[in-house]
PDB file of C-alpha atoms and ligand atoms in Angstrom:
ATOM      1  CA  UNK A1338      63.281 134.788 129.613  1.00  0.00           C
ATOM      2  CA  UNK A1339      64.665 138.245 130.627  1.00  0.00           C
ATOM      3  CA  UNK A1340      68.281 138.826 130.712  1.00  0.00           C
ATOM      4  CA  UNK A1341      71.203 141.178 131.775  1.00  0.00           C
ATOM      5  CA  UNK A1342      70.358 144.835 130.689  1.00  0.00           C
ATOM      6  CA  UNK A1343      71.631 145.819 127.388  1.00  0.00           C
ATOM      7  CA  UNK A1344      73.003 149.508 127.919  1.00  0.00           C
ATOM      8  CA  UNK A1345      73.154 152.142 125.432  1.00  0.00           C
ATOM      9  CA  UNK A1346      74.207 155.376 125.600  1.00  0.00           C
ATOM     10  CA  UNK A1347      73.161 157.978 122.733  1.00  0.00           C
ATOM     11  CA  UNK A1348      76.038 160.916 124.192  1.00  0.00           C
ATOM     12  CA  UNK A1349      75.514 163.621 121.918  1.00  0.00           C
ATOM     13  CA  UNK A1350      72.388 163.897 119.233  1.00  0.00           C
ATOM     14  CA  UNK A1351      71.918 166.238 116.934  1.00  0.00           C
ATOM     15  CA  UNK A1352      69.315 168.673 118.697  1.00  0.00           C
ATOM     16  CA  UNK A1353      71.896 170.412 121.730  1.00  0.00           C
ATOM     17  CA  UNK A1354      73.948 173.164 121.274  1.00  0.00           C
ATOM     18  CA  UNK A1355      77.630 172.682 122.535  1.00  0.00           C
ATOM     19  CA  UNK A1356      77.260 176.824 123.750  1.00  0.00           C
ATOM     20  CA  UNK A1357      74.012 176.200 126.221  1.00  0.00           C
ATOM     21  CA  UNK A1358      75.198 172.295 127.280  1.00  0.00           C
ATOM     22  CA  UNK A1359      79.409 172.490 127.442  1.00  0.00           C
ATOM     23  CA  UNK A1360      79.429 169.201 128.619  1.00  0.00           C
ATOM     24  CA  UNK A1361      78.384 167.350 125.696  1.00  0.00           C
ATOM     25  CA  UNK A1362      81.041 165.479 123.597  1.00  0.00           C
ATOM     26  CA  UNK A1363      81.431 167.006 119.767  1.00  0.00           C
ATOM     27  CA  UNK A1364      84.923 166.560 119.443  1.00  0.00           C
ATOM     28  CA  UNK A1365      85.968 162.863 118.217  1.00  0.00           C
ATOM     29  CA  UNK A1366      88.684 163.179 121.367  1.00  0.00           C
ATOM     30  CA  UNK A1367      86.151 163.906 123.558  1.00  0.00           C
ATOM     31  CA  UNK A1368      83.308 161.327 121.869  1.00  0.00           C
ATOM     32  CA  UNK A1369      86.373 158.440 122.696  1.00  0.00           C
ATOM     33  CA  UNK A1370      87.388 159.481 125.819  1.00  0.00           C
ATOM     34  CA  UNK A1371      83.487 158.939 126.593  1.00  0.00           C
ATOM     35  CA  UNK A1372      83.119 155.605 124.757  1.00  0.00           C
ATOM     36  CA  UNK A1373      85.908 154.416 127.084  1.00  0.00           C
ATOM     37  CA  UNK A1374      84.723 155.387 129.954  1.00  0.00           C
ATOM     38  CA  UNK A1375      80.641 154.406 129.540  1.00  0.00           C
ATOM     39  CA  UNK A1376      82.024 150.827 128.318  1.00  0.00           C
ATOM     40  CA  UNK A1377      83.933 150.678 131.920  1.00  0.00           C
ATOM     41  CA  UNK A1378      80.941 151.260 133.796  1.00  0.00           C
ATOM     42  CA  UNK A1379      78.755 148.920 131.646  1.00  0.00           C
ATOM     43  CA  UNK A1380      77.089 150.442 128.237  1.00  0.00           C
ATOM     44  CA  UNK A1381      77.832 148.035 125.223  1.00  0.00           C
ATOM     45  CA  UNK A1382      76.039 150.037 122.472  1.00  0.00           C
ATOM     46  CA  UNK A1383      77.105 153.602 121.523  1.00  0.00           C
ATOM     47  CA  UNK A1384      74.470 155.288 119.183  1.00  0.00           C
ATOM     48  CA  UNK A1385      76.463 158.203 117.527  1.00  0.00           C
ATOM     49  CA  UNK A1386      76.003 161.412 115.775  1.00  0.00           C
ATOM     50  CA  UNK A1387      79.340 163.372 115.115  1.00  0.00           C
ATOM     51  CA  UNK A1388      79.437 167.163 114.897  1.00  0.00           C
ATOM     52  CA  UNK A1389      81.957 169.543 112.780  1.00  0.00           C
ATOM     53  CA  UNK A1390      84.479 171.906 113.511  1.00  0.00           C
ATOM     54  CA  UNK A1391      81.843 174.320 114.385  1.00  0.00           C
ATOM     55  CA  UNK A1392      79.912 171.932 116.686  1.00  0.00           C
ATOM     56  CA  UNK A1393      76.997 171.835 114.405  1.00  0.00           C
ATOM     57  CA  UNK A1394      75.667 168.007 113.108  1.00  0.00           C
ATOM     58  CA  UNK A1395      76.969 166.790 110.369  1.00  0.00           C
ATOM     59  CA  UNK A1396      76.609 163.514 108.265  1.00  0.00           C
ATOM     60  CA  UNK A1397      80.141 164.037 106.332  1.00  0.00           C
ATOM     61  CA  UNK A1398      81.507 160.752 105.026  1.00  0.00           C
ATOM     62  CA  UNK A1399      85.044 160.785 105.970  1.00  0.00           C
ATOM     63  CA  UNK A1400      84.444 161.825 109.870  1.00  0.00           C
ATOM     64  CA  UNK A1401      82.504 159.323 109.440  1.00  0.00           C
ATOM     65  CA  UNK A1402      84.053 156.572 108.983  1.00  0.00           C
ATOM     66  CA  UNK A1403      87.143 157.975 111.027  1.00  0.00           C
ATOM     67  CA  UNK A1404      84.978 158.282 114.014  1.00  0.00           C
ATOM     68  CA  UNK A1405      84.062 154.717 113.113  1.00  0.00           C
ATOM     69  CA  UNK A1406      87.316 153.427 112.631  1.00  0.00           C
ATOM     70  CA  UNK A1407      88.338 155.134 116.285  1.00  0.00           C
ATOM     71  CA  UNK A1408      85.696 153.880 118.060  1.00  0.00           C
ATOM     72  CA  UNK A1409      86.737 150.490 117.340  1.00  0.00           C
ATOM     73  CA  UNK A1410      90.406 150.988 117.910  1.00  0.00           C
ATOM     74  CA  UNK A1411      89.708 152.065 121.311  1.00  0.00           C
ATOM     75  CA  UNK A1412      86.498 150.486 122.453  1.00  0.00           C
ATOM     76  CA  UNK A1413      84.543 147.395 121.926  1.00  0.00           C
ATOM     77  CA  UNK A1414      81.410 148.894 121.926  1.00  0.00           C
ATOM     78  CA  UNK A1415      78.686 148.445 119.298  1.00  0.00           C
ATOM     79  CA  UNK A1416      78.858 150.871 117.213  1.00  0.00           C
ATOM     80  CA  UNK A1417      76.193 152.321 115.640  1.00  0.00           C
ATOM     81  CA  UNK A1418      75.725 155.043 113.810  1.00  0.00           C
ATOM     82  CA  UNK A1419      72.290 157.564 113.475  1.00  0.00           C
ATOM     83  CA  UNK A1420      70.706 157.268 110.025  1.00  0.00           C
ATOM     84  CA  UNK A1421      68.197 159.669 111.808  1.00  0.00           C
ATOM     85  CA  UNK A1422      70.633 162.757 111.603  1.00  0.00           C
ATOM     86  CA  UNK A1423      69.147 166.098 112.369  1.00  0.00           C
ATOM     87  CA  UNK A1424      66.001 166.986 111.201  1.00  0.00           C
ATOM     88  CA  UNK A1425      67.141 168.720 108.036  1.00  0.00           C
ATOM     89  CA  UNK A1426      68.935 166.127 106.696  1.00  0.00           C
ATOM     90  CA  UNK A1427      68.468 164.763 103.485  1.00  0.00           C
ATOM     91  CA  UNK A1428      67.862 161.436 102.550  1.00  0.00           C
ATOM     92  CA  UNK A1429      71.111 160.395 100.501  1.00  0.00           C
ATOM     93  CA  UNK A1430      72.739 161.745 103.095  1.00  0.00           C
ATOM     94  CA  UNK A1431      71.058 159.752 105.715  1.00  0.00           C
ATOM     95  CA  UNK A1432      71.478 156.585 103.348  1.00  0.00           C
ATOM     96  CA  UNK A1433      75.296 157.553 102.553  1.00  0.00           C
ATOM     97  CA  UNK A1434      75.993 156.926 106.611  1.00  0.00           C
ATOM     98  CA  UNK A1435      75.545 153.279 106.021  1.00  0.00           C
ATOM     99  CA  UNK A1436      78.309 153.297 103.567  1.00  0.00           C
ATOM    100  CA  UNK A1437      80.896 154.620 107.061  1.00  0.00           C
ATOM    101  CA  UNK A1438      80.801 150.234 107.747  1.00  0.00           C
ATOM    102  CA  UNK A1439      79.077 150.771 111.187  1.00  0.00           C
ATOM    103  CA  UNK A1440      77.964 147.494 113.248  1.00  0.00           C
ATOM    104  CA  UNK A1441      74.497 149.167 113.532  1.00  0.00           C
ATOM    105  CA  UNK A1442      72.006 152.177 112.190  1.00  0.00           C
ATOM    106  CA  UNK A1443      69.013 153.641 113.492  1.00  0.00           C
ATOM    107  CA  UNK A1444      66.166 152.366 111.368  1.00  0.00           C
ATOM    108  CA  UNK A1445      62.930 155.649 112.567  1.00  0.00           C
ATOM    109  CA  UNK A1446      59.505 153.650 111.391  1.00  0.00           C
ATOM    110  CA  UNK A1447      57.583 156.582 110.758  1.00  0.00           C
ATOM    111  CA  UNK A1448      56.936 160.455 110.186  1.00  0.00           C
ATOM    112  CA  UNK A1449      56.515 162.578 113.328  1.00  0.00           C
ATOM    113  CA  UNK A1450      55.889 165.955 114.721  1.00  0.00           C
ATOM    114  CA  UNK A1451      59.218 166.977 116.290  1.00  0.00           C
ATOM    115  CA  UNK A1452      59.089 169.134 118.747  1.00  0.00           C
ATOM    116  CA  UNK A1453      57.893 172.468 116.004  1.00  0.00           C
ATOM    117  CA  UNK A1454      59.645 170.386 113.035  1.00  0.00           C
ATOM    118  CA  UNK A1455      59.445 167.256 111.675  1.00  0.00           C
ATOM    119  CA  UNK A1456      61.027 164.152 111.408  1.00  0.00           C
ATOM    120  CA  UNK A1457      60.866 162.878 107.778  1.00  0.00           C
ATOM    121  CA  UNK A1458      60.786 158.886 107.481  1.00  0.00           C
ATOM    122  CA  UNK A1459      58.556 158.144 104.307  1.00  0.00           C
ATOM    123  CA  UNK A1460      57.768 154.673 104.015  1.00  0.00           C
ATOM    124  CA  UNK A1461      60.071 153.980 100.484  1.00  0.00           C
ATOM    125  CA  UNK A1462      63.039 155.532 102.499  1.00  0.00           C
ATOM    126  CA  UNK A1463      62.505 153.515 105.321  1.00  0.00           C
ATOM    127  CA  UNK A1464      62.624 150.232 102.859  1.00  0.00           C
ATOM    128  CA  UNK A1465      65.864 151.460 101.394  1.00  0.00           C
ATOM    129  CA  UNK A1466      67.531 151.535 104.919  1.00  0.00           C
ATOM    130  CA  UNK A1467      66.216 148.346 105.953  1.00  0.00           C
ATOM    131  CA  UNK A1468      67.154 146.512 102.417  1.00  0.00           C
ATOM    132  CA  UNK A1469      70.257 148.215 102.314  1.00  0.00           C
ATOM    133  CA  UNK A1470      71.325 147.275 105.718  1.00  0.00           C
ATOM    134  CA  UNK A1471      70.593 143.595 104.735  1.00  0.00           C
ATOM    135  CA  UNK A1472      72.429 143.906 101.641  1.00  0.00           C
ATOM    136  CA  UNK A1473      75.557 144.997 104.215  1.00  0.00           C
ATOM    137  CA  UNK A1474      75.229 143.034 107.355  1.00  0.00           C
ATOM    138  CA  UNK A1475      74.774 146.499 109.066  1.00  0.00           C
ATOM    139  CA  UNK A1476      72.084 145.082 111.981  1.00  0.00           C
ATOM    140  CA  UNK A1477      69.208 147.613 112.666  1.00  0.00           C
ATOM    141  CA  UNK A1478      67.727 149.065 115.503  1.00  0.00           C
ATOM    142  CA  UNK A1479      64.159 150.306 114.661  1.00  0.00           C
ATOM    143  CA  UNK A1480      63.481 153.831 116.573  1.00  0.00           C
ATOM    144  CA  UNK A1481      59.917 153.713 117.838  1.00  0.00           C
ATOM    145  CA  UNK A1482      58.116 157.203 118.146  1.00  0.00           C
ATOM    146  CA  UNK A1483      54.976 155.989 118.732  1.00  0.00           C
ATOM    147  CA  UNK A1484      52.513 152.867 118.567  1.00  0.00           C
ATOM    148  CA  UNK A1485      51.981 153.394 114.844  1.00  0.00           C
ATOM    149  CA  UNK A1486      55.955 152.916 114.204  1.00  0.00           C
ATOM    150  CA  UNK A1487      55.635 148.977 115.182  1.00  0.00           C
ATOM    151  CA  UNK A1488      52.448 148.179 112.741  1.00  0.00           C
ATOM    152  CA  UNK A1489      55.058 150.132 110.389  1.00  0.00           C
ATOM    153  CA  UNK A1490      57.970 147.426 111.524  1.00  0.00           C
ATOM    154  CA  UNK A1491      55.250 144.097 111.409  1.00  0.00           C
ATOM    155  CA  UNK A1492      54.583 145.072 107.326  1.00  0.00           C
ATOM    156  CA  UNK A1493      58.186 145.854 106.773  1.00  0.00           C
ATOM    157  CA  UNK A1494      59.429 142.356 107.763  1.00  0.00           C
ATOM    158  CA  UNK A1495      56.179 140.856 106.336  1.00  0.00           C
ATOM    159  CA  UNK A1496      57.416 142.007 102.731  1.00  0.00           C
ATOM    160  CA  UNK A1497      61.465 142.215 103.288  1.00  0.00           C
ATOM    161  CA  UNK A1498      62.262 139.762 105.540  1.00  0.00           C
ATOM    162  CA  UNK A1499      64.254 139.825 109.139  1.00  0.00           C
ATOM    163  CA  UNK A1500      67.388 142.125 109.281  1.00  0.00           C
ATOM    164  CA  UNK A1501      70.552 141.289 109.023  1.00  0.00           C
ATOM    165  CA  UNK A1502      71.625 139.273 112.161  1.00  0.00           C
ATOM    166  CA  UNK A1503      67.632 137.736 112.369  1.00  0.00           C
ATOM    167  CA  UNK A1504      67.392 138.992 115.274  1.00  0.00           C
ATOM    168  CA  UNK A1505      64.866 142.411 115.740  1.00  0.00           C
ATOM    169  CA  UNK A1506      65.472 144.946 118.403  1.00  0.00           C
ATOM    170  CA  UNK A1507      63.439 148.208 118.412  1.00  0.00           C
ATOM    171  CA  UNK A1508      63.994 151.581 120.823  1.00  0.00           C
ATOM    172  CA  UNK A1509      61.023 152.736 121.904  1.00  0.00           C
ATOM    173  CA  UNK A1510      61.800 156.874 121.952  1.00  0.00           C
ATOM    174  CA  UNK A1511      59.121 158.556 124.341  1.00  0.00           C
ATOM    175  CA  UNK A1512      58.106 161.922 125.430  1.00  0.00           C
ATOM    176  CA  UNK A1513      59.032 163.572 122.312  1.00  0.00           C
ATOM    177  CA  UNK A1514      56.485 166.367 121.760  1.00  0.00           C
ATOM    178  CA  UNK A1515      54.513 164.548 118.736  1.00  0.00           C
ATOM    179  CA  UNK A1516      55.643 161.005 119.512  1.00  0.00           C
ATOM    180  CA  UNK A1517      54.139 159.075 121.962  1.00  0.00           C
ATOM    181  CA  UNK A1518      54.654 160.112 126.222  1.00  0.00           C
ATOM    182  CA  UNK A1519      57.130 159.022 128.206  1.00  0.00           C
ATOM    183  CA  UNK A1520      54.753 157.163 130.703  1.00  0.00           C
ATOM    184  CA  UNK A1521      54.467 153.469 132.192  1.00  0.00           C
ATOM    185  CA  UNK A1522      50.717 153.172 130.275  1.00  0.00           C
ATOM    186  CA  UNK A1523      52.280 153.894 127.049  1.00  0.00           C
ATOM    187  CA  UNK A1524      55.569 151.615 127.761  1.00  0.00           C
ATOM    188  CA  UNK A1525      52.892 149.010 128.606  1.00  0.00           C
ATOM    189  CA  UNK A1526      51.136 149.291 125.349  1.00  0.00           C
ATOM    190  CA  UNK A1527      54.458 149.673 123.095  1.00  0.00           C
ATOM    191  CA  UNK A1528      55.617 146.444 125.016  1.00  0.00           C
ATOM    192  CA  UNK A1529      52.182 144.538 124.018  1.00  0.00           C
ATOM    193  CA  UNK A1530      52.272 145.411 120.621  1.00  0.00           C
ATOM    194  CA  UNK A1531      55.650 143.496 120.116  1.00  0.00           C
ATOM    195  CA  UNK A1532      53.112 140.320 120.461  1.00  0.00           C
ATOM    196  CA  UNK A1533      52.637 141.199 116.754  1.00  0.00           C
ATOM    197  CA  UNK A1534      56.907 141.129 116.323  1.00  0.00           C
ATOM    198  CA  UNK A1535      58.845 138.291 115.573  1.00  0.00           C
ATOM    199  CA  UNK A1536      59.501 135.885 118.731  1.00  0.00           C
ATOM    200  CA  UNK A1537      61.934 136.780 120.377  1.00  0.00           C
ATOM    201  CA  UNK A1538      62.041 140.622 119.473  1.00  0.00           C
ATOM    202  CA  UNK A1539      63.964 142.376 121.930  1.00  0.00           C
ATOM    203  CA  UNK A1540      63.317 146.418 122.971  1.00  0.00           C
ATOM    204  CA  UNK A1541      65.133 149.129 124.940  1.00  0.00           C
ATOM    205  CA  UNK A1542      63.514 152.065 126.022  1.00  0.00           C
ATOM    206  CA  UNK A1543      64.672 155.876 126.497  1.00  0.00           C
ATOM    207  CA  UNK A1544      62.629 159.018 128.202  1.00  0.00           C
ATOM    208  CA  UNK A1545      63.102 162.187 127.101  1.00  0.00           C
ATOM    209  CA  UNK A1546      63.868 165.290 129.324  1.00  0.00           C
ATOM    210  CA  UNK A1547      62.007 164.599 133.215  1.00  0.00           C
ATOM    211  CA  UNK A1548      60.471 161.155 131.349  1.00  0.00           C
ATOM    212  CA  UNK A1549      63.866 159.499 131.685  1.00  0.00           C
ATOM    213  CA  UNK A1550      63.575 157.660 134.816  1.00  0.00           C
ATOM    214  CA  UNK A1551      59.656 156.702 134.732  1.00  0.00           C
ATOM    215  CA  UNK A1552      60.772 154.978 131.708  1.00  0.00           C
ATOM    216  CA  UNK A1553      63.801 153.457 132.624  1.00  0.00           C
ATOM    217  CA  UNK A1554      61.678 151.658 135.550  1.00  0.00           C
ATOM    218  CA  UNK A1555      59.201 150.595 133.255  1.00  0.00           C
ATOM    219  CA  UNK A1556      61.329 149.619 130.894  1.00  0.00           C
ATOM    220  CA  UNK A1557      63.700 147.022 133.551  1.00  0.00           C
ATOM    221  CA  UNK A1558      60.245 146.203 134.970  1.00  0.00           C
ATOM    222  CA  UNK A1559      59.310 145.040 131.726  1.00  0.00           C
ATOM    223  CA  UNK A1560      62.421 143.225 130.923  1.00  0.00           C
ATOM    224  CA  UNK A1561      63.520 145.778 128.531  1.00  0.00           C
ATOM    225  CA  UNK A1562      66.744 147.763 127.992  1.00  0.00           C
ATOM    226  CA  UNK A1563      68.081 150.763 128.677  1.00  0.00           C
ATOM    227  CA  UNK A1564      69.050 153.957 126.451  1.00  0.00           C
ATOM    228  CA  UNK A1565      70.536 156.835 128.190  1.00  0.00           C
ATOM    229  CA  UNK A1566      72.695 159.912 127.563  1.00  0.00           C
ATOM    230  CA  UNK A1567      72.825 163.937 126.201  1.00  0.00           C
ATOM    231  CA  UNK A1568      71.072 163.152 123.428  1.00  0.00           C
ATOM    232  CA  UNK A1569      68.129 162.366 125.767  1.00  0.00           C
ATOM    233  CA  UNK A1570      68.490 164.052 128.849  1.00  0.00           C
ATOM    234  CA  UNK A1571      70.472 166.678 129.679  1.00  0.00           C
ATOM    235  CA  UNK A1572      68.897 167.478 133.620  1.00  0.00           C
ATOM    236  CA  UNK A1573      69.907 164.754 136.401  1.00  0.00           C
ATOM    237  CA  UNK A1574      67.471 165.742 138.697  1.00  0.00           C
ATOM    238  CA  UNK A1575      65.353 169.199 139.429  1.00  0.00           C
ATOM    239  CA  UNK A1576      67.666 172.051 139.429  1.00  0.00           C
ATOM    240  CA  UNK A1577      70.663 170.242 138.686  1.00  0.00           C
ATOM    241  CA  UNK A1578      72.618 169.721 134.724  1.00  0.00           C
ATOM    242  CA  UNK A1579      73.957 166.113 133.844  1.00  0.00           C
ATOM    243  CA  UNK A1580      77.413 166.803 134.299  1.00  0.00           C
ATOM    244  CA  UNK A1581      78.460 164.243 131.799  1.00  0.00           C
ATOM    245  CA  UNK A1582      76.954 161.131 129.924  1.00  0.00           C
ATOM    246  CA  UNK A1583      79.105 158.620 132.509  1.00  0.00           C
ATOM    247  CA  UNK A1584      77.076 160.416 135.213  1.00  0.00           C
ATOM    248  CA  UNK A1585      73.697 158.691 133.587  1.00  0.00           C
ATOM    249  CA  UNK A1586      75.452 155.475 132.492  1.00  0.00           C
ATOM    250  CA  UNK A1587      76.353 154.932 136.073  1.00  0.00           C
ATOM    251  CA  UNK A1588      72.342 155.630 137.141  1.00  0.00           C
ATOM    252  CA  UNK A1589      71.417 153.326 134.736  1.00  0.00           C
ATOM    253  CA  UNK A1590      73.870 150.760 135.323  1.00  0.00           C
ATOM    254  CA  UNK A1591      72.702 151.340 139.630  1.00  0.00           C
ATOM    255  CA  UNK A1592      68.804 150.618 138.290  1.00  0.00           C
ATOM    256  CA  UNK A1593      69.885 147.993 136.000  1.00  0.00           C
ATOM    257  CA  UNK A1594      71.638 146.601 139.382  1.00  0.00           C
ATOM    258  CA  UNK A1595      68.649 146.434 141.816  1.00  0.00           C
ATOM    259  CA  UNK A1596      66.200 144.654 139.176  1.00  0.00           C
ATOM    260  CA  UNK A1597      68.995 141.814 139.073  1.00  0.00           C
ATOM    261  CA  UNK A1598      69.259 142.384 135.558  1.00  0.00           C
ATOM    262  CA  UNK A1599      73.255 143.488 135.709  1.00  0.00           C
ATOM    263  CA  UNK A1600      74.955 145.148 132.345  1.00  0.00           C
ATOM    264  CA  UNK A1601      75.455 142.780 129.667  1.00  0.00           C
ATOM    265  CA  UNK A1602      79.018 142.867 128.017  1.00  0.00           C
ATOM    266  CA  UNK A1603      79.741 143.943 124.766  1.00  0.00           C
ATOM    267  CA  UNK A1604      80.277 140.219 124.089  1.00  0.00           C
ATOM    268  CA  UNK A1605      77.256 139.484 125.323  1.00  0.00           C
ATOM    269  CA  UNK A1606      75.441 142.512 123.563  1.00  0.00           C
ATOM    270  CA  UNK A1607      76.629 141.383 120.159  1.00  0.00           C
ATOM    271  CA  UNK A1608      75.077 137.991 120.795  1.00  0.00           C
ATOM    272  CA  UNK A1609      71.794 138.904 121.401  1.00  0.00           C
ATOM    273  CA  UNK A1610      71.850 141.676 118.637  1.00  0.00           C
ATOM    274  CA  UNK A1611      73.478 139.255 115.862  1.00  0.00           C
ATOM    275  CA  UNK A1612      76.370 141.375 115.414  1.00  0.00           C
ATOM    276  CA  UNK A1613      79.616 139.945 114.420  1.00  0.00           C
ATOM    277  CA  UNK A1614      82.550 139.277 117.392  1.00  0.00           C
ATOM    278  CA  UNK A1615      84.696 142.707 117.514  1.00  0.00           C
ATOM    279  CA  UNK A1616      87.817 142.365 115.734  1.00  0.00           C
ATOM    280  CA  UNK A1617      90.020 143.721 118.158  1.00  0.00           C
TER     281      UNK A1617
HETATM  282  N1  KMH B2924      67.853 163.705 115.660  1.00  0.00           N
HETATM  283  C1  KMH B2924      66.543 163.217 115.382  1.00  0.00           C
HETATM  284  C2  KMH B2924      65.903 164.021 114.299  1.00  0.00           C
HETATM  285  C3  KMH B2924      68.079 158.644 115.205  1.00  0.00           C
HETATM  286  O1  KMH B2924      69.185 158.934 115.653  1.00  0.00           O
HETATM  287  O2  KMH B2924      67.918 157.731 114.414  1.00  0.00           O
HETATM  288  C4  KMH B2924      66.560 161.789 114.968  1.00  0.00           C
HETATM  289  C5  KMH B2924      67.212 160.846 115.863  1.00  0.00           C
HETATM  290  C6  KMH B2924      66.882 159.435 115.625  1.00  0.00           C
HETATM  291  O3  KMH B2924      68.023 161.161 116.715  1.00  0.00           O
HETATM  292 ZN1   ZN B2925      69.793 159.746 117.582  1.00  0.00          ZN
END
């Protein structure tokens, strides 16, 4: 049965530089201030990566969990934090984010070309996140790169068992030079495979760069979700910068609108997740 349109917005990422794109939030004031205002036009997950003094990513433990604790003083978005970091991360630091308590972590199913690096995600790391997160009651979402990512998922849940929550939601990532293309054929394909997925399996999709809005349409067309934001996209149309991550929120929430698939709450959100009721 499809839905309202779960809305995420990923604001910042770990790939932009705060010098070439001013308008992307590093600073936590600036991170909250944009919570706020994407939950007020109708995202209910915020997938963060935080940034240091300097502006440069960072996976420190106490801004961590302060950004963490903020974000739910202020907001009741899902939270959800980026095991994924930035590409030269190191494992036990990308394990050490679940210990920051969010509602969520990106769970990345796979190795991948990225861009000229790459994205490390060796199969025993990936089974510490997922076991971990169990352990926790931290619910997943499994980044999908490409169609390889999912057969990844299918043997991970064949020998762990379901996440925390039971429920399984994957982002399907596209257009990432290495990953799979941000295109309505490979949407199609990524949405068959969930056949092999638990029932029930829910997926949002992002584009990167020019492939945001093919996939977005593909993606409500499909009765998927939405991800949008800086970390994705940072031109609104030929010519022109996003001016800010409310500026894409508000497209997506307008497409979400015309499918008559309307912005789920965060209430909502949490119960088709299976995360916990925000203690606000
Ligand atoms: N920054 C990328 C290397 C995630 O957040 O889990 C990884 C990424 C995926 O953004
Ligand atoms: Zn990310």
């Amino acid at each position: 049965m499809t839905t309202g349109t779960l809305i995420t917005v990923a604001p910042t990422g770990a790939e932009l530089a705060k010098a070439e794109v001013p308008a992307l939030p590093v600073t936590l004031d600036e991170l909250l201030l944009t919570a706020k205002e994407c939950e007020a036009l109708g995202a209910a997950v915020i997938h963060v990566h935080i940034r240091d003094d300097e502006a440069r990513p960072t996976l420190d433990q106490g801004r961590l969990r302060e950004t963490v604790t903020a974000l739910r003083e202020s907001t009741d978005l899902v939270v959800q934090l980026s095991s994924g970091g930035a590409v030269t991360d190191p494992e036990a630091d990308r394990l050490a984010v679940l210990d920051a308590g969010p509602d969520m972590a990106s769970c990345t199913m796979g190795t991948l070309n990225f861009g000229d690096d790459v994205f490390l995600n060796r199969w025993e790391f990936i089974v510490d996140l997922h076991t971990r997160m169990q352990e926790r009651g931290i619910v997943p979402e499994y980044e999908i790169f490409d169609l390889g990512h999912l057969t990844a998922l299918q043997r991970l849940l064949g020998k762990y068992g379901l996440p925390a929550g039971g429920h399984v939601h994957v982002d399907f990532v596209m257009g990432v030079p290495g990953g799979m293309p941000g295109t309505t054929p490979a949407l199609v394909a990524a949405h068959q495979a969930l056949r092999d997925l638990p029932e029930g399996t829910t997926f949002s999709a992002t584009g990167i760069g020019r492939s945001t809005i093919p996939v977005m349409l593909a993606s409500l067309s499909a009765g998927g979700h939405l991800r949008v934001g800086m970390e994705d996209t940072v031109t609104y149309a030929k010519g022109r910068p996003v001016e800010s991550n409310m500026q894409l929120v508000a497209r997506a929430v307008g497409f979400a609108q015309l499918a008559q698939r309307p912005p789920l709450t965060t209430a909502e959100a949490r119960g088709l997740l299976g995360v916990p009721a925000a203690g606000r």
